[in-house]
Coordinates of C-alpha atoms in Angstrom, one line a residue:
X26 CA 69.8 35.1 -24.3
X27 CA 73.0 35.8 -22.3
X28 CA 72.0 33.1 -19.8
X29 CA 71.7 30.3 -22.4
X30 CA 74.6 31.2 -24.6
X31 CA 77.0 28.8 -22.9
X32 CA 74.7 25.9 -23.9
X33 CA 74.3 27.3 -27.4
X34 CA 78.0 27.7 -27.8
X35 CA 78.4 24.0 -26.9
X36 CA 75.9 23.0 -29.5
X37 CA 77.6 25.2 -32.1
X38 CA 81.1 23.9 -31.3
X39 CA 79.8 20.3 -31.7
X40 CA 78.3 21.1 -35.1
X41 CA 74.7 20.6 -33.9
X42 CA 72.1 22.8 -35.5
X43 CA 69.5 24.2 -33.1
X44 CA 66.3 26.2 -33.2
X45 CA 66.3 29.6 -31.6
X46 CA 63.2 31.6 -30.6
X47 CA 63.6 35.2 -29.6
X48 CA 61.1 37.7 -28.3
X49 CA 61.3 40.7 -30.7
X50 CA 58.3 42.7 -29.6
X51 CA 56.0 42.9 -26.6
X52 CA 52.9 44.8 -25.6
X53 CA 50.9 45.3 -22.5
X54 CA 51.7 43.0 -19.5
X55 CA 54.0 40.6 -21.4
X56 CA 56.1 38.4 -19.0
X57 CA 59.4 38.7 -20.8
X58 CA 61.2 41.6 -22.5
X59 CA 62.5 41.7 -26.1
X60 CA 65.7 39.6 -26.3
X61 CA 64.4 36.8 -24.1
X62 CA 65.2 33.5 -25.9
X63 CA 64.5 29.8 -25.9
X64 CA 66.4 27.2 -27.9
X65 CA 65.8 23.7 -29.0
X66 CA 68.8 21.5 -29.5
X67 CA 69.9 17.9 -30.1
X68 CA 67.3 15.4 -28.8
X69 CA 64.8 18.2 -28.4
X70 CA 66.6 19.6 -25.4
X71 CA 65.1 22.9 -24.4
X72 CA 66.9 25.8 -22.7
X73 CA 65.6 29.3 -21.9
X74 CA 62.1 30.7 -22.0
X75 CA 60.1 33.3 -24.1
X76 CA 57.0 33.6 -21.9
X77 CA 57.6 31.9 -18.5
X78 CA 55.6 28.9 -19.6
X79 CA 52.5 30.3 -21.5
X80 CA 53.5 29.5 -25.0
X81 CA 56.6 27.3 -24.8
X82 CA 54.9 24.2 -26.2
X83 CA 53.8 26.0 -29.3
X84 CA 57.3 27.6 -29.7
X85 CA 58.9 24.2 -29.4
X86 CA 56.9 22.9 -32.4
X87 CA 57.8 26.0 -34.4
X88 CA 61.5 25.5 -33.6
X89 CA 61.3 21.9 -34.7
X90 CA 59.7 23.0 -38.0
X91 CA 62.3 25.6 -38.6
X92 CA 65.1 23.0 -38.0
X93 CA 63.3 20.7 -40.5
X94 CA 63.0 23.1 -43.4
X95 CA 65.4 26.0 -42.5
X96 CA 62.6 28.5 -42.9
X97 CA 62.2 31.2 -40.2
X98 CA 58.8 31.9 -38.6
X99 CA 57.4 35.1 -37.0
X100 CA 54.5 34.4 -34.7
X101 CA 52.5 36.6 -32.3
X102 CA 50.9 35.1 -29.2
X103 CA 48.3 37.0 -27.2
X104 CA 45.4 36.7 -24.8
X105 CA 42.3 34.9 -26.0
X106 CA 39.0 36.1 -24.7
X107 CA 37.4 32.9 -25.9
X108 CA 39.7 30.6 -24.1
X109 CA 42.2 32.2 -21.7
X110 CA 44.0 28.8 -21.2
X111 CA 44.5 28.0 -24.8
X112 CA 47.8 28.8 -26.4
X113 CA 48.3 32.5 -25.4
X114 CA 49.2 34.8 -22.6
X115 CA 46.8 34.6 -19.8
X116 CA 48.4 37.7 -18.3
X117 CA 46.8 39.8 -21.0
X118 CA 49.9 40.7 -22.9
X119 CA 51.2 39.9 -26.3
X120 CA 54.6 38.8 -27.6
X121 CA 56.0 38.4 -31.1
X122 CA 58.6 35.7 -31.5
X123 CA 61.1 35.1 -34.3
X124 CA 61.9 31.4 -34.6
X125 CA 64.8 30.4 -36.8
X126 CA 67.3 27.6 -37.3
X127 CA 71.0 28.4 -36.4
X128 CA 73.6 26.7 -38.6
X129 CA 77.0 27.8 -39.9
X130 CA 75.4 28.4 -43.3
X131 CA 72.4 30.4 -42.0
X132 CA 74.3 32.4 -39.3
X133 CA 78.0 32.2 -39.9
X134 CA 78.8 34.9 -37.3
X135 CA 77.1 33.2 -34.4
X136 CA 80.2 31.7 -32.9
X137 CA 82.0 35.0 -33.0
X138 CA 79.0 36.7 -31.3
X139 CA 78.8 34.1 -28.6
X140 CA 82.6 34.4 -27.9
X141 CA 82.3 38.2 -27.7
X142 CA 79.4 38.0 -25.2
X143 CA 81.3 35.5 -23.1
X144 CA 84.4 37.8 -23.1
X145 CA 82.4 40.9 -22.2
X146 CA 83.1 42.5 -25.6
X147 CA 80.1 44.6 -26.8
X148 CA 78.2 43.4 -29.9
X149 CA 74.8 43.9 -31.4
X150 CA 73.0 41.4 -33.6
X151 CA 70.7 42.8 -36.3
X152 CA 68.1 40.2 -37.5
X153 CA 65.5 40.8 -40.2
X154 CA 62.1 39.9 -38.9
X155 CA 59.9 41.0 -41.8
X156 CA 60.0 42.6 -45.2
X157 CA 61.0 42.0 -48.8
X158 CA 64.5 40.7 -47.8
X159 CA 65.4 37.3 -46.4
X160 CA 63.8 36.8 -43.0
X161 CA 66.3 35.9 -40.2
X162 CA 69.2 37.3 -42.2
X163 CA 71.7 38.3 -39.5
X164 CA 74.3 41.1 -39.4
X165 CA 76.7 41.1 -36.4
X166 CA 78.0 44.6 -35.4
X167 CA 80.9 45.3 -33.1
X168 CA 82.3 48.8 -32.4
X169 CA 85.0 48.3 -35.0
X170 CA 83.8 45.6 -37.3
X171 CA 80.8 43.7 -38.8
X172 CA 80.0 40.2 -39.8
X173 CA 77.4 38.8 -42.1
X174 CA 74.9 40.7 -44.3
X175 CA 71.2 41.5 -44.5
X176 CA 71.4 41.3 -48.3
X177 CA 71.8 44.9 -49.4
X178 CA 74.8 47.2 -48.9
X179 CA 72.7 50.2 -48.2
X180 CA 70.7 48.3 -45.6
X181 CA 73.8 46.9 -44.0
X182 CA 75.3 50.4 -43.7
X183 CA 72.2 52.0 -42.2
X184 CA 71.7 49.1 -39.7
X185 CA 75.3 49.2 -38.7
X186 CA 75.2 52.8 -37.8
X187 CA 72.0 52.3 -35.8
X188 CA 73.3 49.2 -34.1
X189 CA 76.4 51.0 -32.8
X190 CA 74.2 53.7 -31.4
X191 CA 72.0 51.2 -29.6
X192 CA 75.0 49.3 -28.4
X193 CA 76.3 52.5 -26.7
X194 CA 73.1 52.6 -24.7
X195 CA 72.7 48.9 -24.2
X196 CA 69.3 49.2 -25.9
X197 CA 67.3 46.5 -27.7
X198 CA 64.4 46.9 -30.1
X199 CA 63.0 46.9 -33.6
X200 CA 63.9 49.5 -36.3
X201 CA 62.4 50.0 -39.7
X202 CA 64.0 50.7 -43.1
X203 CA 63.5 50.7 -46.8
X204 CA 64.8 47.7 -48.8
X205 CA 68.1 49.6 -49.3
X206 CA 68.4 51.2 -45.9
X207 CA 66.1 54.2 -46.5
X208 CA 65.5 55.9 -43.2
X209 CA 62.0 57.1 -43.7
X210 CA 60.5 53.9 -44.9
X211 CA 59.2 50.9 -43.0
X212 CA 59.2 48.0 -45.5
X213 CA 61.9 46.1 -43.6
X214 CA 61.8 45.4 -39.8
X215 CA 65.1 44.6 -38.1
X216 CA 65.5 43.5 -34.5
X217 CA 68.6 45.0 -32.9
X218 CA 69.7 42.9 -29.9
X219 CA 72.5 44.6 -27.9
X220 CA 74.9 42.6 -25.8
X221 CA 76.8 45.2 -23.9
X222 CA 78.8 44.4 -20.8
X223 CA 76.7 44.6 -17.6
X224 CA 76.4 48.3 -16.5
X225 CA 78.4 49.4 -13.5
X226 CA 77.3 50.4 -10.1
X227 CA 79.9 52.4 -8.2
X228 CA 79.1 52.6 -4.4
X229 CA 81.3 55.0 -2.4
X230 CA 81.4 54.6 1.4
X231 CA 82.0 51.1 2.8
X232 CA 79.2 51.2 5.4
X233 CA 76.3 48.9 6.2
X234 CA 74.1 50.8 3.7
X235 CA 76.7 50.1 1.0
X236 CA 76.6 46.4 1.6
X237 CA 72.8 46.4 1.2
X238 CA 73.0 48.6 -1.9
X239 CA 75.7 46.3 -3.4
X240 CA 73.5 43.2 -2.8
X241 CA 70.5 44.8 -4.6
X242 CA 72.7 46.2 -7.3
X243 CA 74.1 42.7 -8.0
X244 CA 70.5 41.4 -8.1
X245 CA 69.5 44.0 -10.7
X246 CA 72.4 42.9 -12.9
X247 CA 75.0 45.6 -12.2
X248 CA 78.7 44.9 -11.9
X249 CA 79.2 46.4 -8.4
X250 CA 82.3 48.2 -7.1
X251 CA 82.6 49.5 -3.5
X252 CA 85.2 52.2 -2.8
X253 CA 86.3 53.7 0.5
X254 CA 89.6 55.3 1.6
X255 CA 89.5 53.6 5.0
X256 CA 91.0 50.0 4.7
X257 CA 89.4 49.0 8.0
X258 CA 86.0 49.3 6.4
X259 CA 86.7 48.4 2.8
X260 CA 87.2 44.7 3.2
X261 CA 85.7 42.0 0.9
X262 CA 84.2 40.0 3.7
X263 CA 81.8 42.8 4.5
X264 CA 80.3 42.7 1.0
X265 CA 78.5 40.2 -1.2
X266 CA 80.6 37.7 -3.2
X267 CA 81.6 39.1 -6.6
X268 CA 81.7 42.7 -5.3
X269 CA 84.9 44.5 -6.2
X270 CA 86.2 46.3 -3.2
X271 CA 88.7 49.2 -3.7
X272 CA 90.7 51.1 -1.1
X273 CA 91.3 54.6 -2.4
X274 CA 90.1 58.1 -2.1
X275 CA 86.7 58.1 -3.8
X276 CA 87.3 61.1 -6.1
X277 CA 90.7 59.8 -7.1
X278 CA 89.3 56.4 -8.0
X279 CA 86.4 57.9 -10.0
X280 CA 88.7 60.2 -11.9
X281 CA 90.5 57.2 -13.5
X282 CA 87.4 55.0 -13.9
X283 CA 85.4 55.0 -17.1
X284 CA 81.7 55.6 -16.8
X285 CA 78.9 55.7 -19.4
X286 CA 75.3 56.5 -19.8
X287 CA 74.3 53.3 -17.9
X288 CA 76.6 53.8 -14.9
X289 CA 75.0 54.2 -11.5
X290 CA 76.9 56.2 -8.9
X291 CA 75.8 56.0 -5.2
X292 CA 77.6 58.3 -2.8
X293 CA 77.1 57.0 0.7
X294 CA 80.3 58.5 2.3
X295 CA 78.2 61.0 4.3
X296 CA 81.4 63.1 4.9
X297 CA 82.1 66.4 3.1
X298 CA 85.8 65.7 2.8
X299 CA 84.9 62.6 0.7
X300 CA 81.6 63.4 -1.0
X301 CA 82.2 67.0 -2.1
X302 CA 85.3 66.3 -4.3
X303 CA 83.7 63.0 -5.4
X304 CA 80.5 64.7 -6.6
X305 CA 82.5 67.4 -8.3
X306 CA 84.0 64.6 -10.4
X307 CA 80.8 62.6 -10.8
X308 CA 78.5 65.4 -11.9
X309 CA 80.8 66.3 -14.8
X310 CA 80.9 62.9 -16.4
X311 CA 78.5 60.5 -18.1
X312 CA 76.2 58.5 -15.7
X313 CA 72.6 57.3 -15.6
X314 CA 72.1 58.0 -12.0
X315 CA 74.0 60.0 -9.3
X316 CA 72.6 59.8 -5.8
X317 CA 74.0 61.0 -2.5
X318 CA 72.9 60.0 1.0
X319 CA 72.3 62.5 3.8
X320 CA 69.7 64.6 5.6
X321 CA 68.1 67.6 4.0
X322 CA 70.4 69.8 6.0
X323 CA 73.4 67.8 4.8
X324 CA 72.1 68.1 1.2
X325 CA 71.8 71.9 1.5
X326 CA 75.3 72.3 3.0
X327 CA 76.7 69.9 0.3
X328 CA 75.0 71.9 -2.4
X329 CA 76.6 75.1 -1.2
X330 CA 80.0 73.5 -1.3
X331 CA 79.4 72.3 -4.8
X332 CA 78.2 75.8 -6.0
X333 CA 81.4 77.4 -4.5
X334 CA 83.4 74.7 -6.4
X335 CA 81.9 76.0 -9.6
X336 CA 79.2 73.5 -10.5
X337 CA 76.3 75.1 -12.4
X338 CA 72.5 74.5 -12.2
X339 CA 72.5 71.9 -15.0
X340 CA 75.1 69.8 -13.3
X341 CA 73.5 70.1 -9.9
X342 CA 70.1 69.1 -11.3
X343 CA 71.5 65.6 -12.0
X344 CA 72.1 65.0 -8.3
X345 CA 69.5 62.8 -6.6
X346 CA 69.7 63.9 -3.0
X347 CA 68.6 62.8 -0.5
X348 CA 69.0 59.5 -2.2
X349 CA 66.1 57.1 -3.0
X350 CA 62.3 57.2 -3.1
X351 CA 60.1 58.1 -0.1
X352 CA 59.3 54.6 1.2
X353 CA 59.6 55.3 4.9
X354 CA 62.8 53.2 4.8
X355 CA 64.7 52.7 8.1
X356 CA 67.1 49.7 7.8
X357 CA 70.0 49.5 5.4
X358 CA 68.1 46.9 3.4
X359 CA 65.0 49.1 3.2
X360 CA 67.1 52.1 2.1
X361 CA 68.7 49.9 -0.6
X362 CA 65.2 49.0 -1.9
X363 CA 64.3 52.7 -2.0
X364 CA 67.5 53.5 -3.9
X365 CA 66.9 50.7 -6.3
X366 CA 63.3 51.8 -6.8
X367 CA 64.5 55.3 -7.8
X368 CA 67.0 53.9 -10.2
X369 CA 64.4 51.7 -11.9
X370 CA 61.8 54.5 -12.0
X371 CA 64.2 56.9 -13.6
X372 CA 65.5 54.3 -16.0
X373 CA 62.0 53.6 -17.4
X374 CA 60.2 56.8 -16.7
X375 CA 58.1 55.5 -13.8
X376 CA 56.2 57.8 -11.5
X377 CA 57.1 56.0 -8.2
X378 CA 53.4 56.2 -7.3
X379 CA 51.5 53.1 -6.1
X380 CA 50.1 51.1 -9.0
X381 CA 46.7 51.2 -7.2
X382 CA 46.6 54.9 -7.8
X383 CA 47.6 54.8 -11.4
X384 CA 45.9 53.7 -14.6
X385 CA 47.0 52.4 -18.0
X386 CA 49.6 49.8 -18.7
X387 CA 51.4 48.3 -15.7
X388 CA 54.7 47.9 -17.5
X389 CA 56.1 51.0 -19.3
X390 CA 56.8 50.5 -23.0
X391 CA 60.3 49.4 -24.0
X392 CA 62.4 52.0 -25.8
X393 CA 61.0 52.3 -29.4
X394 CA 63.0 52.4 -32.5
X395 CA 62.6 56.2 -32.6
X396 CA 63.6 57.0 -29.0
X397 CA 66.5 56.2 -26.6
X398 CA 66.0 55.1 -23.0
X399 CA 65.4 58.1 -20.7
X400 CA 68.6 59.7 -19.5
X401 CA 68.7 60.8 -15.9

């Protein structure tokens, strides 16, 4: 959705209605995650994708129908044993798609939501997908305000509270309620789509490994900052375009930088005078991942310094050191892949084992309405 919002904003500003299809649920090896969107605008112009090509033709027809009558549709597409090349997902997965028309009357908060996403202001949209209330009713939830309604004050209140919780985690998924927001009922299904600013990756130590980690961090969607106290190394030309480069003592920079449960911290300084005070600060603040480069001997010595500095077992258990998964990596680029693999595995609860040696679903399930993403 984030990628196609500039086009949608243009249609909205021009007063042109458009059809919007959004993946609200997936199972098994579905090609796109919840939140993936496709839109059909003036002249049947299509932007975005919900399946990578498997069902776009059928979704186009549904969007045209929704634009014609203003009625939202909820359709599930899956693999067909009888005809794998019929409308369906030949990868064997299944997706559920909500298709609705977007107009000022049907979704009055859309313009404000699009503007917030463009400005990096966090917002969650809550859209009814099923139940005894109006399908496709939308409630927009910001940290300090709301817009729109799902049709019942109690439902609005319950969804607003949950939407703000999901927004703090950057999570997206379906939750269930009673018609008036009852928590233990499941008559109403609501899709919560969080648009939080990109998570941050803080890389400390402006070395060749940092440049490789910055590149893969940018590829994974992080807003990357590289920090080093040595100006001769911390120069923008050594790092990918778009990387923020800061010259400062690492622990001092981190002490005045906000982090949250999605932040990734990679300590590549490999020097006790830098990494010990930095890790003292990092291990006492919110973060999804804290990894430190070094040999096992370096790790043992660093741990002793941290213990003497007063860090306890719970804090030290958060440290991933030596950093990365055991891939046999040698070059900076290979090490960056091993670090990224560890971050992804911990984020989704992956084992890090070869898929050849595992069984069951290839893709781990997305966070459900009853559980938050794994914290690491």
